[in-house]
């Protein structure tokens, strides 16, 4: 046999290795990419002998793939950031109910699906960040307030294509209705501080951390961002980020009304899962007190369980009233939310 | 017997399979086109589409102008003047090709973010994207022009000079018209790269075709709209290819003699030297020096566990992910080119063109098509063999097939160029001596075109190492390449932690780029 033909051997081996798997395993599709997730999966395998196989995909291709695979899918669980996406998975008929598992009682009702098709594991708040040397905290009150003319060119927030903003606006539609949301959005967009210097258009620039940096640099006064990014900045390897975050303060908006907007990462059980018991065990494991603490500490996310205290840093920001509309309603509004944002000129 | 052999041989067989596969793939886009358009289509037409057309055209046009300016001028000076350390310059000037444009974007965004100059330099916009694309793609132009000029006869320029033409007249009257075919070929390559990019345009939030197709398919949950936009893009690309073909036809030149005296290089005058060094230095500073210093700067703060967990795993996966498609593309190219070459027919040329169409399709479209095509086949197989797994879409096979479809043209064009040079005489002699087609291919053709095959594999690998959208969507369980790690860390606003992966990706790709360009310049295969 010529050596050239031997080249095909590793190829066949790779294909075969894709087919065989250890006896006990559970397959997970996720759009999260944090080291802590993998650490917990490893701990789960150590404890139960069940291996967690992971495909990391962006949420949307992930759902499309699951949809196309239908009953032939090998996925048992989806683990997604953003309640709107979990809701979309449900709407596409990709999930099934966890049934009557005791672990469902560990998490408040508004942080799980009404039909128990998905459940939150961690939580983050969409907070306001300001520089106490520039902005008086008493001028801050609510998200709606940021649409008022006195904040002209003072607001920093990332682009509308980001799901955290879409879910925030979707929640707003639920709370104050579509017409009022539209008015609020127009005011808010007009108040954007960051302009593209070339086109002079209001073009949000950068990610969540960049919004905080804009406040630090005096370009904006208030940034809307996710709580865990602010925590990560304080403990960053990059000294600039630590500088920025330690000179800014956190404000929880809407404490007098419907509460600060929260969003979750959660797991859903796929409709055609062939390892339902293993899948449930993994969810149960992720909701154990130890896992919840590890989750919270590694990533500055709030634990989904109310009886597990958050990271000391988050605790130092104090308790806050959180929006308690059922998060499973967000998905029905998110497409409309995105359209409203674009119509208001939020790039 | 001869009649039979020329028609029914392994080449025909393989080409038929490949053709069937590509046709099936393309055909599935037709039904959604005639399905009724959803509300998303109309909504996107109003609020989204005008931007898409404008931004796509600006992005492609701007990048073409800027990258041609850089590429043509550098190649011109390198070819006509005696520049110290010319061999070294030839290598350094193509290295930016090894830096994925999205990585450049991640690095510059991070560099600008939070600094006092942040408000004055916004790079996440159209001009920023044009600049970054030009910085990483100009080597395509440079290589094509450089290789073309190195084959031009001295006589033509000597005559012009003796007739009193100065450098400027000579460039516009003689050199530029001559280089048009090579330039247009390279510009088409740059256009494809720009239209196919997903990483950078997504990160910058630009509304171009790639992001729109994703937006419609995923956020809007509307495959029909996504397919309609894809068809528009395909039409756009077919138009460009047609334009290229017709332009090339009208610009075809040949020499009356086969005795070509190579160019005599002139002494570099001071003013030209100043131009050359400033263009080269500015380009390399922004494309190479600043990004690499920034990555090295981040390196000491990267925790050890990143190496233990991600670095080696990413490197291994990148190599595996590039290995199989490269091998398959090489074998397929040899088979399909020979199918056309042994008994040329116009319809065979058409089949070949359709097979290379994958290069014109954006990664997003190929990913959609591959899932729609193979998942049902997988489900059928699972039923028949009563197994509980997805044989193709659950393994590396789906990604491999998609990458072959996408990058087949890159490899096959280079091999075809090499074949063109050796002609048919050795092959026909071997056939006449009763050697089989396959024996001839292995024993006669391969040794003659080996340098072309190696150059082709290296160029294919450069593309594969950097590949992002297909790998992101189609990879199997627990599979992360260096590129997907970069995407992940950048998305998590922690690109600094991915600096070892970024540097490794650059080293790996740069190695391939340097070897490939060296071969191309030596054997002058960079022609159509």
GROMACS .gro file of C-alpha atoms in nm, chain B residues 45-375:
model
  331
  392UNK     CA    1  -3.668   4.689   0.295
  393UNK     CA    2  -3.771   5.014   0.462
  394UNK     CA    3  -3.545   5.044   0.761
  395UNK     CA    4  -3.247   4.838   0.675
  396UNK     CA    5  -3.187   4.783   0.308
  397UNK     CA    6  -3.086   5.134   0.188
  398UNK     CA    7  -2.800   5.120   0.437
  399UNK     CA    8  -2.698   4.773   0.321
  400UNK     CA    9  -2.652   4.872  -0.040
  401UNK     CA   10  -2.471   5.195   0.043
  402UNK     CA   11  -2.244   5.047   0.306
  403UNK     CA   12  -2.161   4.735   0.101
  404UNK     CA   13  -2.065   4.940  -0.203
  405UNK     CA   14  -1.866   5.191   0.000
  406UNK     CA   15  -1.686   4.917   0.189
  407UNK     CA   16  -1.589   4.727  -0.125
  408UNK     CA   17  -1.507   5.040  -0.326
  409UNK     CA   18  -1.308   5.206  -0.051
  410UNK     CA   19  -1.110   4.893   0.026
  411UNK     CA   20  -1.034   4.837  -0.344
  412UNK     CA   21  -0.904   5.191  -0.389
  413UNK     CA   22  -0.692   5.199  -0.075
  414UNK     CA   23  -0.553   4.847  -0.103
  415UNK     CA   24  -0.471   4.899  -0.472
  416UNK     CA   25  -0.291   5.223  -0.395
  417UNK     CA   26  -0.077   5.048  -0.135
  418UNK     CA   27  -0.031   4.723  -0.324
  419UNK     CA   28   0.041   4.862  -0.670
  420UNK     CA   29   0.279   5.134  -0.557
  421UNK     CA   30   0.482   4.901  -0.334
  422UNK     CA   31   0.498   4.632  -0.603
  423UNK     CA   32   0.597   4.890  -0.866
  424UNK     CA   33   0.885   5.026  -0.661
  425UNK     CA   34   0.998   4.680  -0.559
  426UNK     CA   35   1.003   4.563  -0.922
  427UNK     CA   36   1.167   4.860  -1.091
  428UNK     CA   37   1.419   4.980  -0.838
  429UNK     CA   38   1.710   4.827  -0.658
  430UNK     CA   39   1.592   4.836  -0.302
  431UNK     CA   40   1.828   4.719  -0.027
  432UNK     CA   41   1.721   4.389   0.134
  433UNK     CA   42   1.464   4.330  -0.142
  434UNK     CA   43   1.423   3.961  -0.050
  435UNK     CA   44   1.342   4.058   0.306
  436UNK     CA   45   1.095   4.326   0.198
  437UNK     CA   46   0.921   4.076  -0.027
  438UNK     CA   47   0.862   3.858   0.276
  439UNK     CA   48   0.767   4.129   0.524
  440UNK     CA   49   0.527   4.306   0.291
  441UNK     CA   50   0.302   4.000   0.255
  442UNK     CA   51   0.289   3.911   0.625
  443UNK     CA   52  -0.014   4.135   0.698
  444UNK     CA   53  -0.214   3.875   0.503
  445UNK     CA   54  -0.157   3.651   0.807
  446UNK     CA   55  -0.342   3.885   1.040
  447UNK     CA   56  -0.715   3.824   1.035
  448UNK     CA   57  -0.899   4.153   0.983
  449UNK     CA   58  -1.130   4.086   1.276
  450UNK     CA   59  -0.828   4.048   1.506
  451UNK     CA   60  -0.700   4.385   1.389
  452UNK     CA   61  -1.044   4.525   1.471
  453UNK     CA   62  -1.047   4.374   1.821
  454UNK     CA   63  -0.700   4.511   1.893
  455UNK     CA   64  -0.762   4.865   1.769
  456UNK     CA   65  -1.097   4.895   1.942
  457UNK     CA   66  -0.930   4.793   2.265
  458UNK     CA   67  -0.640   5.029   2.205
  459UNK     CA   68  -0.871   5.325   2.154
  460UNK     CA   69  -1.119   5.239   2.424
  461UNK     CA   70  -1.085   5.431   2.747
  462UNK     CA   71  -0.793   5.647   2.637
  463UNK     CA   72  -0.824   6.025   2.637
  464UNK     CA   73  -0.823   6.024   2.256
  465UNK     CA   74  -1.121   5.784   2.246
  466UNK     CA   75  -1.372   6.049   2.130
  467UNK     CA   76  -1.149   6.166   1.846
  468UNK     CA   77  -1.071   5.833   1.687
  469UNK     CA   78  -1.378   5.627   1.636
  470UNK     CA   79  -1.274   5.328   1.436
  471UNK     CA   80  -1.588   5.114   1.457
  472UNK     CA   81  -1.741   5.268   1.146
  473UNK     CA   82  -1.723   5.242   0.770
  474UNK     CA   83  -1.396   5.434   0.716
  475UNK     CA   84  -1.238   5.236   1.001
  476UNK     CA   85  -1.342   4.910   0.839
  477UNK     CA   86  -1.211   5.022   0.499
  478UNK     CA   87  -0.877   5.107   0.657
  479UNK     CA   88  -0.845   4.775   0.839
  480UNK     CA   89  -0.950   4.569   0.536
  481UNK     CA   90  -0.697   4.753   0.320
  482UNK     CA   91  -0.420   4.694   0.571
  483UNK     CA   92  -0.475   4.319   0.572
  484UNK     CA   93  -0.580   4.262   0.210
  485UNK     CA   94  -0.333   4.477   0.012
  486UNK     CA   95  -0.087   4.181  -0.007
  487UNK     CA   96  -0.323   4.013  -0.258
  488UNK     CA   97  -0.272   4.309  -0.490
  489UNK     CA   98   0.096   4.334  -0.410
  490UNK     CA   99   0.161   3.967  -0.483
  491UNK     CA  100  -0.030   3.970  -0.810
  492UNK     CA  101   0.137   4.284  -0.944
  493UNK     CA  102   0.481   4.188  -0.819
  494UNK     CA  103   0.462   3.847  -0.977
  495UNK     CA  104   0.323   3.991  -1.300
  496UNK     CA  105   0.591   4.259  -1.332
  497UNK     CA  106   0.871   4.016  -1.262
  498UNK     CA  107   0.776   3.837  -1.585
  499UNK     CA  108   0.766   4.144  -1.808
  500UNK     CA  109   1.034   4.184  -2.072
  501UNK     CA  110   1.300   4.447  -2.026
  502UNK     CA  111   1.282   4.541  -2.395
  503UNK     CA  112   0.949   4.720  -2.373
  504UNK     CA  113   1.057   4.951  -2.094
  505UNK     CA  114   1.397   5.004  -2.248
  506UNK     CA  115   1.236   5.119  -2.574
  507UNK     CA  116   1.004   5.354  -2.390
  508UNK     CA  117   1.293   5.500  -2.200
  509UNK     CA  118   1.509   5.545  -2.506
  510UNK     CA  119   1.216   5.731  -2.664
  511UNK     CA  120   1.235   5.977  -2.378
  512UNK     CA  121   0.953   5.869  -2.148
  513UNK     CA  122   0.999   5.967  -1.787
  514UNK     CA  123   0.894   5.751  -1.492
  515UNK     CA  124   0.546   5.899  -1.467
  516UNK     CA  125   0.459   5.874  -1.836
  517UNK     CA  126   0.601   5.526  -1.841
  518UNK     CA  127   0.386   5.418  -1.549
  519UNK     CA  128   0.059   5.552  -1.687
  520UNK     CA  129   0.120   5.486  -2.056
  521UNK     CA  130   0.292   5.149  -2.043
  522UNK     CA  131   0.302   4.978  -1.707
  523UNK     CA  132  -0.047   5.050  -1.583
  524UNK     CA  133  -0.227   4.934  -1.898
  525UNK     CA  134  -0.017   4.620  -1.888
  526UNK     CA  135  -0.105   4.539  -1.531
  527UNK     CA  136  -0.476   4.580  -1.566
  528UNK     CA  137  -0.557   4.209  -1.605
  529UNK     CA  138  -0.345   4.112  -1.304
  530UNK     CA  139  -0.485   4.401  -1.101
  531UNK     CA  140  -0.844   4.316  -1.182
  532UNK     CA  141  -0.788   3.951  -1.088
  533UNK     CA  142  -0.646   4.055  -0.752
  534UNK     CA  143  -0.923   4.309  -0.699
  535UNK     CA  144  -1.181   4.038  -0.743
  536UNK     CA  145  -1.005   3.839  -0.471
  537UNK     CA  146  -1.014   4.141  -0.239
  538UNK     CA  147  -1.382   4.199  -0.316
  539UNK     CA  148  -1.467   3.840  -0.226
  540UNK     CA  149  -1.273   3.862   0.098
  541UNK     CA  150  -1.451   4.181   0.197
  542UNK     CA  151  -1.799   4.056   0.107
  543UNK     CA  152  -1.735   3.730   0.289
  544UNK     CA  153  -1.601   3.872   0.610
  545UNK     CA  154  -1.827   3.829   0.907
  546UNK     CA  155  -1.603   3.881   1.211
  547UNK     CA  156  -1.515   4.246   1.157
  548UNK     CA  157  -1.840   4.379   1.010
  549UNK     CA  158  -2.032   4.208   1.289
  550UNK     CA  159  -1.803   4.353   1.556
  551UNK     CA  160  -1.827   4.702   1.406
  552UNK     CA  161  -2.203   4.673   1.363
  553UNK     CA  162  -2.193   4.755   0.991
  554UNK     CA  163  -2.497   4.686   0.779
  555UNK     CA  164  -2.354   4.491   0.491
  556UNK     CA  165  -2.479   4.174   0.325
  557UNK     CA  166  -2.309   3.930   0.560
  558UNK     CA  167  -2.457   4.089   0.872
  559UNK     CA  168  -2.796   4.138   0.706
  560UNK     CA  169  -2.826   3.774   0.613
  561UNK     CA  170  -2.746   3.673   0.968
  562UNK     CA  171  -2.982   3.938   1.104
  563UNK     CA  172  -3.273   3.825   0.888
  564UNK     CA  173  -3.215   3.459   0.947
  565UNK     CA  174  -3.148   3.464   1.318
  566UNK     CA  175  -3.290   3.776   1.480
  567UNK     CA  176  -3.580   3.801   1.240
  568UNK     CA  177  -3.621   3.425   1.233
  569UNK     CA  178  -3.701   3.448   0.865
  570UNK     CA  179  -3.511   3.214   0.636
  571UNK     CA  180  -3.691   3.337   0.325
  572UNK     CA  181  -3.573   3.692   0.377
  573UNK     CA  182  -3.221   3.566   0.443
  574UNK     CA  183  -3.230   3.368   0.120
  575UNK     CA  184  -3.357   3.668  -0.077
  576UNK     CA  185  -3.068   3.879   0.047
  577UNK     CA  186  -2.828   3.594  -0.029
  578UNK     CA  187  -2.954   3.575  -0.386
  579UNK     CA  188  -2.904   3.948  -0.426
  580UNK     CA  189  -2.549   3.911  -0.304
  581UNK     CA  190  -2.486   3.616  -0.535
  582UNK     CA  191  -2.619   3.818  -0.828
  583UNK     CA  192  -2.388   4.102  -0.730
  584UNK     CA  193  -2.090   3.867  -0.722
  585UNK     CA  194  -2.176   3.695  -1.050
  586UNK     CA  195  -2.189   4.041  -1.205
  587UNK     CA  196  -1.841   4.118  -1.074
  588UNK     CA  197  -1.706   3.788  -1.208
  589UNK     CA  198  -1.865   3.849  -1.546
  590UNK     CA  199  -1.719   4.199  -1.553
  591UNK     CA  200  -1.379   4.056  -1.469
  592UNK     CA  201  -1.399   3.796  -1.743
  593UNK     CA  202  -1.502   4.047  -2.009
  594UNK     CA  203  -1.244   4.304  -1.897
  595UNK     CA  204  -0.972   4.042  -1.907
  596UNK     CA  205  -1.066   3.939  -2.257
  597UNK     CA  206  -1.028   4.293  -2.383
  598UNK     CA  207  -0.694   4.337  -2.205
  599UNK     CA  208  -0.521   4.025  -2.328
  600UNK     CA  209  -0.164   4.074  -2.444
  601UNK     CA  210   0.105   3.836  -2.557
  602UNK     CA  211   0.462   3.867  -2.668
  603UNK     CA  212   0.590   3.796  -3.014
  604UNK     CA  213   0.894   3.626  -2.871
  605UNK     CA  214   0.938   3.364  -2.606
  606UNK     CA  215   1.280   3.495  -2.515
  607UNK     CA  216   1.193   3.728  -2.230
  608UNK     CA  217   1.474   3.925  -2.080
  609UNK     CA  218   1.395   3.994  -1.718
  610UNK     CA  219   1.369   4.348  -1.583
  611UNK     CA  220   1.684   4.539  -1.508
  612UNK     CA  221   1.633   4.724  -1.185
  613UNK     CA  222   1.726   5.089  -1.163
  614UNK     CA  223   1.910   5.266  -0.882
  615UNK     CA  224   1.666   5.402  -0.630
  616UNK     CA  225   1.653   5.784  -0.649
  617UNK     CA  226   1.627   5.972  -0.325
  618UNK     CA  227   1.274   6.106  -0.377
  619UNK     CA  228   1.137   5.764  -0.474
  620UNK     CA  229   1.314   5.608  -0.180
  621UNK     CA  230   1.139   5.851   0.048
  622UNK     CA  231   0.801   5.756  -0.097
  623UNK     CA  232   0.870   5.386  -0.083
  624UNK     CA  233   0.990   5.383   0.276
  625UNK     CA  234   0.709   5.602   0.404
  626UNK     CA  235   0.433   5.398   0.237
  627UNK     CA  236   0.590   5.069   0.347
  628UNK     CA  237   0.660   5.188   0.699
  629UNK     CA  238   0.319   5.342   0.762
  630UNK     CA  239   0.142   5.036   0.626
  631UNK     CA  240   0.352   4.792   0.825
  632UNK     CA  241   0.332   4.999   1.143
  633UNK     CA  242  -0.045   4.986   1.149
  634UNK     CA  243  -0.090   4.640   1.001
  635UNK     CA  244   0.186   4.462   1.187
  636UNK     CA  245   0.394   4.649   1.442
  637UNK     CA  246   0.126   4.806   1.660
  638UNK     CA  247  -0.096   4.495   1.676
  639UNK     CA  248   0.194   4.267   1.758
  640UNK     CA  249   0.337   4.499   2.024
  641UNK     CA  250  -0.009   4.522   2.179
  642UNK     CA  251  -0.045   4.142   2.181
  643UNK     CA  252   0.302   4.099   2.332
  644UNK     CA  253   0.217   4.364   2.590
  645UNK     CA  254  -0.084   4.162   2.703
  646UNK     CA  255   0.105   3.836   2.706
  647UNK     CA  256   0.268   3.847   3.056
  648UNK     CA  257  -0.070   3.902   3.225
  649UNK     CA  258  -0.233   3.597   3.070
  650UNK     CA  259  -0.302   3.340   3.342
  651UNK     CA  260  -0.132   3.004   3.310
  652UNK     CA  261  -0.464   2.821   3.290
  653UNK     CA  262  -0.541   2.978   2.953
  654UNK     CA  263  -0.244   2.791   2.812
  655UNK     CA  264  -0.335   2.471   2.988
  656UNK     CA  265  -0.699   2.478   2.886
  657UNK     CA  266  -0.730   2.666   2.559
  658UNK     CA  267  -0.403   2.732   2.387
  659UNK     CA  268  -0.292   2.380   2.294
  660UNK     CA  269  -0.645   2.265   2.238
  661UNK     CA  270  -0.705   2.558   2.001
  662UNK     CA  271  -0.381   2.497   1.814
  663UNK     CA  272  -0.455   2.126   1.771
  664UNK     CA  273  -0.810   2.192   1.652
  665UNK     CA  274  -0.693   2.460   1.409
  666UNK     CA  275  -0.444   2.223   1.250
  667UNK     CA  276  -0.696   1.937   1.230
  668UNK     CA  277  -0.963   2.167   1.097
  669UNK     CA  278  -0.732   2.289   0.820
  670UNK     CA  279  -0.573   1.954   0.739
  671UNK     CA  280  -0.862   1.754   0.594
  672UNK     CA  281  -1.016   2.026   0.377
  673UNK     CA  282  -0.673   2.104   0.230
  674UNK     CA  283  -0.610   1.741   0.136
  675UNK     CA  284  -0.958   1.701  -0.008
  676UNK     CA  285  -0.937   2.027  -0.203
  677UNK     CA  286  -0.603   1.921  -0.354
  678UNK     CA  287  -0.732   1.579  -0.462
  679UNK     CA  288  -1.056   1.724  -0.598
  680UNK     CA  289  -0.872   2.001  -0.785
  681UNK     CA  290  -0.642   1.752  -0.955
  682UNK     CA  291  -0.935   1.532  -1.057
  683UNK     CA  292  -1.162   1.809  -1.177
  684UNK     CA  293  -0.893   1.999  -1.365
  685UNK     CA  294  -0.795   1.678  -1.542
  686UNK     CA  295  -1.156   1.609  -1.629
  687UNK     CA  296  -1.153   1.936  -1.823
  688UNK     CA  297  -0.794   1.914  -1.939
  689UNK     CA  298  -0.776   1.572  -2.097
  690UNK     CA  299  -1.063   1.633  -2.335
  691UNK     CA  300  -1.160   2.002  -2.317
  692UNK     CA  301  -1.517   2.097  -2.396
  693UNK     CA  302  -1.698   2.428  -2.332
  694UNK     CA  303  -1.961   2.258  -2.114
  695UNK     CA  304  -1.688   2.112  -1.900
  696UNK     CA  305  -1.556   2.464  -1.841
  697UNK     CA  306  -1.903   2.559  -1.721
  698UNK     CA  307  -1.917   2.269  -1.480
  699UNK     CA  308  -1.584   2.378  -1.343
  700UNK     CA  309  -1.714   2.732  -1.297
  701UNK     CA  310  -2.017   2.615  -1.107
  702UNK     CA  311  -1.796   2.406  -0.881
  703UNK     CA  312  -1.591   2.712  -0.789
  704UNK     CA  313  -1.898   2.919  -0.710
  705UNK     CA  314  -1.863   2.833  -0.341
  706UNK     CA  315  -1.590   3.090  -0.312
  707UNK     CA  316  -1.835   3.360  -0.404
  708UNK     CA  317  -2.087   3.258  -0.138
  709UNK     CA  318  -2.061   3.419   0.204
  710UNK     CA  319  -1.993   3.188   0.495
  711UNK     CA  320  -2.337   3.257   0.635
  712UNK     CA  321  -2.509   3.131   0.322
  713UNK     CA  322  -2.296   2.818   0.305
  714UNK     CA  323  -2.362   2.744   0.671
  715UNK     CA  324  -2.739   2.773   0.625
  716UNK     CA  325  -2.730   2.558   0.315
  717UNK     CA  326  -2.512   2.289   0.471
  718UNK     CA  327  -2.739   2.252   0.772
  719UNK     CA  328  -3.052   2.241   0.557
  720UNK     CA  329  -2.893   1.985   0.328
  721UNK     CA  330  -2.716   1.744   0.561
  722UNK     CA  331  -2.926   1.736   0.874
   0.00000   0.00000   0.00000
